[in-house]
Coordinates of C-alpha atoms and ligand atoms in Angstrom, one line a residue:
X68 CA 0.0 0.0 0.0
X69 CA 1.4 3.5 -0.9
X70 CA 1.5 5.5 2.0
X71 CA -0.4 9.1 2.4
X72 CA 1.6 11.9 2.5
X73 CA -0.4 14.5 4.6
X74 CA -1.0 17.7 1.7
X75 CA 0.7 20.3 4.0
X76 CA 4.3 18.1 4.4
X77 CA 4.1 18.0 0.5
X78 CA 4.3 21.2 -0.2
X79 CA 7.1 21.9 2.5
X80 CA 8.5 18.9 0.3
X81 CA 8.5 20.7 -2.5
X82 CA 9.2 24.0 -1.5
X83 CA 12.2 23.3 -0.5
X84 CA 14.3 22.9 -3.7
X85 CA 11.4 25.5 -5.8
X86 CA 12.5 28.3 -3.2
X87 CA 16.2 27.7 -3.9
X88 CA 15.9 28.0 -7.6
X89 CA 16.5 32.0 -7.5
X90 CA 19.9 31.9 -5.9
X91 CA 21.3 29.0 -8.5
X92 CA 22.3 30.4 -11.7
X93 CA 21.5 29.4 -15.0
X94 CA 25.2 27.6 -15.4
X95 CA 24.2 25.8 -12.2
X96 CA 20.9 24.9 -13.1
X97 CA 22.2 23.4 -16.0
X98 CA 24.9 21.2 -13.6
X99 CA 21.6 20.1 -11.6
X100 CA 20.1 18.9 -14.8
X101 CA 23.1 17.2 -16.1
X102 CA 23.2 15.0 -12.6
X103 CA 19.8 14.2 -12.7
X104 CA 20.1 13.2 -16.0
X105 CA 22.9 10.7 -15.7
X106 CA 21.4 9.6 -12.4
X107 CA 20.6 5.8 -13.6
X108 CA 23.8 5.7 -15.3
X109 CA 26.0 6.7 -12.0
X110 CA 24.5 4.0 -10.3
X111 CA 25.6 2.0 -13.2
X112 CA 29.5 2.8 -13.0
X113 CA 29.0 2.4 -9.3
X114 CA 28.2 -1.0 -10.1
X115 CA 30.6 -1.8 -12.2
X116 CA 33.6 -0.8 -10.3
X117 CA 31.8 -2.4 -6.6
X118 CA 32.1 -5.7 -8.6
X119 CA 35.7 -5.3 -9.3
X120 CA 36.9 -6.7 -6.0
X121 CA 40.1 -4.0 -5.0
X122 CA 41.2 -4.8 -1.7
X123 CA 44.0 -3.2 -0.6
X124 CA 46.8 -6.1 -1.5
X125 CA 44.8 -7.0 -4.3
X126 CA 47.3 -4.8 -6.5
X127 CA 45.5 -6.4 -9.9
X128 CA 42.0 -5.6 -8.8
X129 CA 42.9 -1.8 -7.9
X130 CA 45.0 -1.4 -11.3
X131 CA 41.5 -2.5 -12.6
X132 CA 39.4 0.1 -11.3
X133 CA 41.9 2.4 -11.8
X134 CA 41.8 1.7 -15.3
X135 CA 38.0 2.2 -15.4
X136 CA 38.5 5.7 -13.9
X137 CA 41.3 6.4 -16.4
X138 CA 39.7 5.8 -19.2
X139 CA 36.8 8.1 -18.1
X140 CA 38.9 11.6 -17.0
X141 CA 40.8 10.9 -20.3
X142 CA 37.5 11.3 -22.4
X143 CA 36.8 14.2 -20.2
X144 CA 39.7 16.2 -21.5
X145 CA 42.2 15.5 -18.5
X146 CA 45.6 14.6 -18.6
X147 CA 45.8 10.9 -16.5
X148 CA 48.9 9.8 -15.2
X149 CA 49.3 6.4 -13.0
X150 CA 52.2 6.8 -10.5
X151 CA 53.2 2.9 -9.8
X152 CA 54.4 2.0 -6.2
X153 CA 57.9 -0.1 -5.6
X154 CA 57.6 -3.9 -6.3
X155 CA 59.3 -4.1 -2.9
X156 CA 56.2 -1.7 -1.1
X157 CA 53.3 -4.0 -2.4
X158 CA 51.0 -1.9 -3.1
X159 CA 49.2 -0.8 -6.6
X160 CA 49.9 3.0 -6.7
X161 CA 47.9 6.3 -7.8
X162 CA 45.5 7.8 -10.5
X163 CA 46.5 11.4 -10.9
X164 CA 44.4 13.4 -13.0
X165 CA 44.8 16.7 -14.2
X166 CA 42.8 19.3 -15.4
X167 CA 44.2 22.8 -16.3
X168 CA 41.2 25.6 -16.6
X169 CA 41.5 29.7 -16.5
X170 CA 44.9 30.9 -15.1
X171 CA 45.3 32.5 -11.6
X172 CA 41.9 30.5 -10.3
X173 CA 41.7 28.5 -7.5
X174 CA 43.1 25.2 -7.9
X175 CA 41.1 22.6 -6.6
X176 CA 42.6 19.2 -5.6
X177 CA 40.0 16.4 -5.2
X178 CA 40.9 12.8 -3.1
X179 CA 39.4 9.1 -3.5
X180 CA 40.7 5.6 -3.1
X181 CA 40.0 2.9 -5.2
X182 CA 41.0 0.3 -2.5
X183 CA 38.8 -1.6 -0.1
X184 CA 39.4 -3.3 3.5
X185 CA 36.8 -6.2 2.8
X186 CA 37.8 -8.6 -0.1
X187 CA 34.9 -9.9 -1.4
X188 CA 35.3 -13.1 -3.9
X189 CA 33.8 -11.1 -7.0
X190 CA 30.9 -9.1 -8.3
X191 CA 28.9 -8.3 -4.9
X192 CA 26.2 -5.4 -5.8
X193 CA 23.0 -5.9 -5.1
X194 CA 20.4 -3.5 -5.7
X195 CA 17.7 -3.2 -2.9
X196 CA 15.5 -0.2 -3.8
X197 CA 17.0 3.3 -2.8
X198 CA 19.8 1.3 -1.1
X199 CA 22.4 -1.1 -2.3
X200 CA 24.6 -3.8 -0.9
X201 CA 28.1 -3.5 -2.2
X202 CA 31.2 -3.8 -0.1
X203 CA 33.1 -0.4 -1.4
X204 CA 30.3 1.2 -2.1
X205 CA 30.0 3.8 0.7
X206 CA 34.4 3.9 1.7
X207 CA 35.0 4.6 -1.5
X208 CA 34.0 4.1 -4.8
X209 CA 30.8 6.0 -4.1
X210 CA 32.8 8.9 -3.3
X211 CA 34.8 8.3 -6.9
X212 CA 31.8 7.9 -8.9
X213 CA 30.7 11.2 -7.0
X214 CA 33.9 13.2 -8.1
X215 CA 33.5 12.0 -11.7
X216 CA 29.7 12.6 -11.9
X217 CA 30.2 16.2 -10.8
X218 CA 33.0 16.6 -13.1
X219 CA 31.1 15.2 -15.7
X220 CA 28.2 17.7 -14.9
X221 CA 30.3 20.6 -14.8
X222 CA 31.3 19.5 -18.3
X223 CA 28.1 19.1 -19.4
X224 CA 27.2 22.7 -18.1
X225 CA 29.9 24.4 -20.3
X226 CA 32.1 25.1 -16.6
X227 CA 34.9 22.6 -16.4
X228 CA 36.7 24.2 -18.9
X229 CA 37.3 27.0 -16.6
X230 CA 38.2 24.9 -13.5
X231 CA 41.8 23.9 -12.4
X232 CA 41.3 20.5 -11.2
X233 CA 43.3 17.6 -10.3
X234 CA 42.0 14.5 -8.9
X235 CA 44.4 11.9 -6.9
X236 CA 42.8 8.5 -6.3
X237 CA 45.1 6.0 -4.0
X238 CA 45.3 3.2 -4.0
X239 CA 46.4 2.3 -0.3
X240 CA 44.4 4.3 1.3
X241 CA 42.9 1.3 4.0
X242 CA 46.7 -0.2 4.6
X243 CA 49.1 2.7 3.2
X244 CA 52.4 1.2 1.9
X245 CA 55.6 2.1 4.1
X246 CA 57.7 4.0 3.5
X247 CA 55.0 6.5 4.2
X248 CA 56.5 9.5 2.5
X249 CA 57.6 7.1 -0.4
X250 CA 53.6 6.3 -0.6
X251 CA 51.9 9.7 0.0
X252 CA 54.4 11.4 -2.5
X253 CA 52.5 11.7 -5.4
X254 CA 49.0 12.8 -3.2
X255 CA 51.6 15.4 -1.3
X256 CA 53.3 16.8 -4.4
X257 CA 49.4 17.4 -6.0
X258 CA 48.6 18.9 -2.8
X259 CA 51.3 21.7 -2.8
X260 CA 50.4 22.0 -7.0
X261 CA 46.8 23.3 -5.8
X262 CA 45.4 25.1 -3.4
X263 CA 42.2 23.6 -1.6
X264 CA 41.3 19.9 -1.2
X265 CA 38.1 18.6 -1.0
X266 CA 37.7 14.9 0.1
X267 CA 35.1 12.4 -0.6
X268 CA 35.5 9.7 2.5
X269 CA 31.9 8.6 3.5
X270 CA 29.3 12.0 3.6
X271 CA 26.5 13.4 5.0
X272 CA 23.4 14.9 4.7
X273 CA 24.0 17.8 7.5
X274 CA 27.6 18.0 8.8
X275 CA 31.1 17.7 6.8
X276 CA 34.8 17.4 8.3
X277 CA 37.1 20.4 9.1
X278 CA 39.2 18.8 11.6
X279 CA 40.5 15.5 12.3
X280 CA 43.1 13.6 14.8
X281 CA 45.8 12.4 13.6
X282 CA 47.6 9.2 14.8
X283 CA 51.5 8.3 16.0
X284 CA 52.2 4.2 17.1
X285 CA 54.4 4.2 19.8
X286 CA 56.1 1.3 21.8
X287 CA 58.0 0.5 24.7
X288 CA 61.1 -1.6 25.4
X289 CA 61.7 -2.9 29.0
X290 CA 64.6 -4.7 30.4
X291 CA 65.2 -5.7 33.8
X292 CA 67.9 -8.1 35.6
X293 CA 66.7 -11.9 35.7
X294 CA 67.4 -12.9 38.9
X295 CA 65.4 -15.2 41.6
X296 CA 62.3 -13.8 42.1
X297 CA 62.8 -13.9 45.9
X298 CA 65.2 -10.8 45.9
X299 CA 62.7 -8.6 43.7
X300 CA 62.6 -4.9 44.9
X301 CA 66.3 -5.7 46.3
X302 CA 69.6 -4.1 45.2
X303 CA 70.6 -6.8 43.3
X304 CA 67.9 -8.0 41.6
X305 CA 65.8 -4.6 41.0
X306 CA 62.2 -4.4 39.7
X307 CA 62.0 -6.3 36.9
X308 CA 60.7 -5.2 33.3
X309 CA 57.1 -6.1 34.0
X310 CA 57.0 -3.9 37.2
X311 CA 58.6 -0.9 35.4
X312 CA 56.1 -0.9 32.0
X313 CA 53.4 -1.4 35.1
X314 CA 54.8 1.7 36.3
X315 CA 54.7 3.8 33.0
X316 CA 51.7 2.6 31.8
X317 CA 49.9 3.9 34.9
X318 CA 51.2 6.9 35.0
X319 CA 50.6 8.0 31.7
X320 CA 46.7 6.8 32.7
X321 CA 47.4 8.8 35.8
X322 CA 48.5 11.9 34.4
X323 CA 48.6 12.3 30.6
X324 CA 44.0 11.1 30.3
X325 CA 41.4 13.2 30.0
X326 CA 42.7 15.7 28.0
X327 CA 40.5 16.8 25.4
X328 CA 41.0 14.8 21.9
X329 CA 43.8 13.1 23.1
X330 CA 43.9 9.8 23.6
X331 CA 46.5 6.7 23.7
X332 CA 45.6 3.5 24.1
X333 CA 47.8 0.3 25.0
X334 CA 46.6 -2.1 22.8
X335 CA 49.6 -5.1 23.4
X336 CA 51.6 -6.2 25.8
X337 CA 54.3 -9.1 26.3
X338 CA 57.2 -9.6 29.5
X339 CA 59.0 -12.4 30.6
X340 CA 62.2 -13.8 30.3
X341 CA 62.2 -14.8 26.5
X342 CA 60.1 -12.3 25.0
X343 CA 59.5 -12.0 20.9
X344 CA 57.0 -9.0 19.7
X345 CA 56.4 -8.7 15.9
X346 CA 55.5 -4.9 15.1
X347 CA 54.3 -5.4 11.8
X348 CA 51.5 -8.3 12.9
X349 CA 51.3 -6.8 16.7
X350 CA 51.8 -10.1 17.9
X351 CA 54.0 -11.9 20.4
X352 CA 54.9 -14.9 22.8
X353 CA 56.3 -14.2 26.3
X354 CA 58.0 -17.1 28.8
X355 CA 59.3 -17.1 31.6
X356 CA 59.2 -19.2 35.4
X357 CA 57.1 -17.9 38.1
X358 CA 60.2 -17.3 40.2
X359 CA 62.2 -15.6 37.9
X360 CA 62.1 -11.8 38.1
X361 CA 61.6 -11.2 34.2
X362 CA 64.2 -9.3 31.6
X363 CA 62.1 -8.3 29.1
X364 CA 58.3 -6.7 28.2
X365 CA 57.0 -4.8 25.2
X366 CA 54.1 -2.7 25.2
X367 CA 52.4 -1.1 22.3
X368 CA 49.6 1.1 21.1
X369 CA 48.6 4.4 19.4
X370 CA 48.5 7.6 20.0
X371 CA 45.6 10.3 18.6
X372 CA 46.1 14.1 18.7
X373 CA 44.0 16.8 17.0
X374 CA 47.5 19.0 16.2
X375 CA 51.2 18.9 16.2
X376 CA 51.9 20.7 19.5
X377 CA 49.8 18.2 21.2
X378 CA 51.9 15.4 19.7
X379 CA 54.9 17.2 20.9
X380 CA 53.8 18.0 23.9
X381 CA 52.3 14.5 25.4
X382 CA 55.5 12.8 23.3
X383 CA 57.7 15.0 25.4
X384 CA 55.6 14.0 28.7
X385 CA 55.4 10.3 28.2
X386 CA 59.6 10.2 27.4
X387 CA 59.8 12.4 30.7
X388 CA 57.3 9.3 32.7
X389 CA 59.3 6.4 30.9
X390 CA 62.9 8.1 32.2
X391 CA 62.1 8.0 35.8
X392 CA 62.8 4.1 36.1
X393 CA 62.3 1.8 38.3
X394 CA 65.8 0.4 40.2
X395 CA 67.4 -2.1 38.0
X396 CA 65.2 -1.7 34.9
X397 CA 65.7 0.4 31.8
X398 CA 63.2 1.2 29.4
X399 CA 62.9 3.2 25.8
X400 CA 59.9 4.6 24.0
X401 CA 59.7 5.1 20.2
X402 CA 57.3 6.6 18.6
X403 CA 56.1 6.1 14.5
X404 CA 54.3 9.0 13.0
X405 CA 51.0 8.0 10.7
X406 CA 48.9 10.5 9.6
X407 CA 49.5 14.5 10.6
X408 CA 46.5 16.3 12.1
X409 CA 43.9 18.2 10.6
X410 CA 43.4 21.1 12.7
X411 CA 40.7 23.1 12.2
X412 CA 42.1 26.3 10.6
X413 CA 39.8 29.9 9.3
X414 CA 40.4 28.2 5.7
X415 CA 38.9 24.9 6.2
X416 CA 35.7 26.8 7.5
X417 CA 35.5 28.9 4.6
X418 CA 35.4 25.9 3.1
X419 CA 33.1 24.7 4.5
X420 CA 30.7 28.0 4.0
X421 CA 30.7 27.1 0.1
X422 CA 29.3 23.9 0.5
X423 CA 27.2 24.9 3.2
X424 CA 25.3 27.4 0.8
X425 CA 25.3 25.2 -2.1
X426 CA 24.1 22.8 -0.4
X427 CA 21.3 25.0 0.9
X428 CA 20.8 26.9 -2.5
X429 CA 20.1 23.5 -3.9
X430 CA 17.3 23.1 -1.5
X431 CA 19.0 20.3 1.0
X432 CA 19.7 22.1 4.0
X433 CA 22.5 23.5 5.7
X434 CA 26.0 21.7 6.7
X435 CA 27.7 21.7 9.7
X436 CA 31.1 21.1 11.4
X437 CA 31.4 17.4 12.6
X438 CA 32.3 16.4 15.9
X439 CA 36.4 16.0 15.0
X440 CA 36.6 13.1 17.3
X441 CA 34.6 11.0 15.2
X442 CA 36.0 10.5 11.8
X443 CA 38.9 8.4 11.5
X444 CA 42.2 9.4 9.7
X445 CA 42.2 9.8 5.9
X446 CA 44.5 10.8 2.9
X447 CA 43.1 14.2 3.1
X448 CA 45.5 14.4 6.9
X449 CA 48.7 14.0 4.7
X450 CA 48.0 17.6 2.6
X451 CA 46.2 18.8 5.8
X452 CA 49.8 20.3 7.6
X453 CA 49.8 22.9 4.8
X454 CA 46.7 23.3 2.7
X455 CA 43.3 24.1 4.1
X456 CA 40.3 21.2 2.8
X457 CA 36.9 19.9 3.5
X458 CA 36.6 15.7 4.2
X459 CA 33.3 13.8 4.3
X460 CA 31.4 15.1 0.7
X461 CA 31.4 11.5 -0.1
X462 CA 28.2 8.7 -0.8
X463 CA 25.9 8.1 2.4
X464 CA 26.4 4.4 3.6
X465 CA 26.4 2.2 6.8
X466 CA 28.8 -0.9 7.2
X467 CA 32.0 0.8 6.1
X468 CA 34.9 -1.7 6.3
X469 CA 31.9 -4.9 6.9
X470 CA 30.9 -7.3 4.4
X471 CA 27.0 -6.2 4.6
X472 CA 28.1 -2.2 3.8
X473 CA 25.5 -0.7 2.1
X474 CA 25.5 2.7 0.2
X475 CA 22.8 5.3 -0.1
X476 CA 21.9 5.1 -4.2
X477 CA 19.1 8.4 -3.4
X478 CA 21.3 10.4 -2.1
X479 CA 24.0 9.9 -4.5
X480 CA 22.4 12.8 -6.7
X481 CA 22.3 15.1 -3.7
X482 CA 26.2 14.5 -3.0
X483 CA 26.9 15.1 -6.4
X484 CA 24.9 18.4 -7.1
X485 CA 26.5 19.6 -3.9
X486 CA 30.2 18.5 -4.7
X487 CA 29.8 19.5 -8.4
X488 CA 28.7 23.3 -7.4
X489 CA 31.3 23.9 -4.7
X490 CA 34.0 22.8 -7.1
X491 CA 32.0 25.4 -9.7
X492 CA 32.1 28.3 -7.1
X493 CA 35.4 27.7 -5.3
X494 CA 36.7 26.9 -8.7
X495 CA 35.7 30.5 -10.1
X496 CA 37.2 33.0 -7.7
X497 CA 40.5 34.1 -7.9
X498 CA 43.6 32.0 -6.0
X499 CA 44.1 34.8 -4.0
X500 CA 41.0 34.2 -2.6
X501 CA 40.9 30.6 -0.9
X502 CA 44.1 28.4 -0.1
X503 CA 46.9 28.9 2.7
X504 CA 50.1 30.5 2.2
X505 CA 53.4 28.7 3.6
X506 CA 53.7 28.8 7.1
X507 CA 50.3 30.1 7.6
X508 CA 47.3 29.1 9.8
Ligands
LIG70 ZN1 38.0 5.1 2.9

């Protein structure tokens, strides 16, 4: 049975998109048309490229949808280029695409990944109504297929061939290759070539991302002196190494928690006498006898930060706690940085204003900052430290990084109108206008 729609909601319905008409122009009408046009066959592409299975290490699978991708922004007039990754690093590599429009315009750098954390065994989408089940559908390739619908659009609309573009698709985004910088070159080096960044990680109908935490692993080292365990806390025998990462762990609980967006969690943790801790797999074996006072423990875990000075800073405190040791132990902590911080900076809420009345001139509603403790780290962290950029224009979904995800296919238009008219009006004004000079904040 269809349901009734009360008269009076109907109209607010409508009203909504027939009041925003006046503030669109006719350029941007024609982008709204062009979307709804090729709605069916975006949903199509999205298809196609869900049931190429891309995992991460599937390095065949992501040169695949790459390929599809390719093959489209080269028939769109933009000059493709795949950066390959090291046989030794494992991982497929980039899509960089370029698009060069009116000079002395803001240049506008847009992020995907074609990888995905699930591996499903092949072609996985399965339409159900407005929704569909397809693992990569929502984290990313929704987002891609957004970014190339709105580009598409903007084609369509006679505007692209104004606009200084360049999308970077990875394709490591989900388990970056090491060495870092080695992997994130190619995004980094488009990043200082442009000079906002707009990110398409999963979206949302009312609030977008202008700051995120960053993450650093650390680890700690204890030794102590094996001895019998009946002299422990004596001169001779000392602590033990159990005892002292005991110690540091609590005092970082006792003095380093609570402050706000920073958190550090101890997520492993071996001692004994024979001790073996694998940092790539985060796993080990410990043993030992119950009367021996132990030589060795290992403790590991991450670290999240919302900007560099409070990296720093709670580094610089946790060294200080692990110094003060324990009699007859000794202990080191090492830290490995991941992904930078995304403060929130004046540019990235600027940012954010664009979309924010786009989205609103196109009858959806307004946008908002999200909450940056929840969303994850992204690619977009890596151009953060010196460009400002919006994260979280991508396709609605639920499941990310599950085998049941599903992504939104009726609200893929919305994303797309939105993404496709803040590309138009950031795209139009004049460099001096948006992006961060060096140094600044
Ligand atoms: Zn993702």
């Amino acid at each position: 049975m269809r349901p009734t729609v009360p008269a009076c909601l109907l109209v607010l319905a409508l009203a909504g998109p027939l009041l925003a008409q006046p503030t669109l122009t006719g350029q941007e009408q024609r982008i709204r048309a062009a979307i709804a046009a090729s709605r069916e066959d975006q949903v199509a592409y999205l298809q196609r490229v869900v049931d190429i299975p891309s995992a991460t290490l599937d390095l065949a699978g992501v040169r695949r949808v790459a390929d599809v991708f390719r093959a489209s922004f080269d028939s769109l007039g933009f000059t493709t280029t795949w950066v390959p990754m090291p046989d030794a690093m494992r991982r497929a590599g980039h899509l960089v695409a370029e698009h060069r429009g009116r000079p002395g315009a803001v240049r506008i750098l847009l992020i995907g990944h074609f990888d995905t954390v699930v591996e499903p065994d092949g072609p996985n989408f399965a339409r159900q109504d407005s929704m569909a089940h397809a693992v990569g559908g929502g984290d990313m390739k929704g987002g891609d297929v957004i970014i190339l619908y709105a580009l598409r659009a903007l084609q369509a609309a006679g505007a692209l061939k104004d606009l200084n573009v360049t999308a970077v698709f990875t394709g490591d985004e989900e388990h970056p290759g090491e060495p870092l910088d080695a992997a994130r070159r190619a995004l980094i080096d488009a990043g200082h070539a442009n000079d906002v960044a707009l990110a398409f990680e999963g979206g949302s109908r009312s609030v977008a991302t202008v700051a995120r935490r960053g993450s650093s692993a650390w680890r700690i080292t204890a030794t102590g002196r094996q001895a019998h365990s009946a002299g422990v806390f004596g001169r001779g025998a000392g602590y033990g190494a159990i005892y002292e990462v005991a110690r540091i762990l609590d005092a970082f609980r006792s003095q380093l928690a609570g402050e706000q967006y920073l958190t550090f969690n101890a997520a492993a943790i071996v001692g004994g006498t024979d001790v073996t801790f694998d940092t790539v797999e985060v796993s080990g074996t410990a043993a030992t006898k119950l009367n021996i006072v132990p030589r060795s423990a290992v403790v590991a875990g991450d670290l999240r930060f919302m900007t560099p000075e409070q990296l720093q800073r709670t580094r610089e405190r946790m060294r200080a706690i692990v110094a003060q040791h324990l009699p007859g132990t000794d202990a080191q902590i090492t830290f490995i940085d991941e992904y930078p911080a995304m403060p929130l900076t004046e540019g990235n809420s600027r940012i954010l204003a664009v979309y924010d009345t786009a989205s609103q001139a196109l009858g959806y509603g307004p946008v908002a900052p999200m909450d940056p403790g929840m969303r994850g780290a992204g690619d977009l962290s890596f151009v953060a430290p010196f460009m400002d950029g919006l994260e979280g224009l991508g396709a609605l979904g639920t499941g990310a990084h599950a085998p049941e995800e599903r992504v939104n296919l009726n609200a893929l238009p919305m994303q797309t109108e939105r993404a496709a008219l803040t590309i138009e009006r950031l795209g139009m004004k004049p460099a001096g206008e948006f992006g961060r000079r060096e140094g600044q904040r």
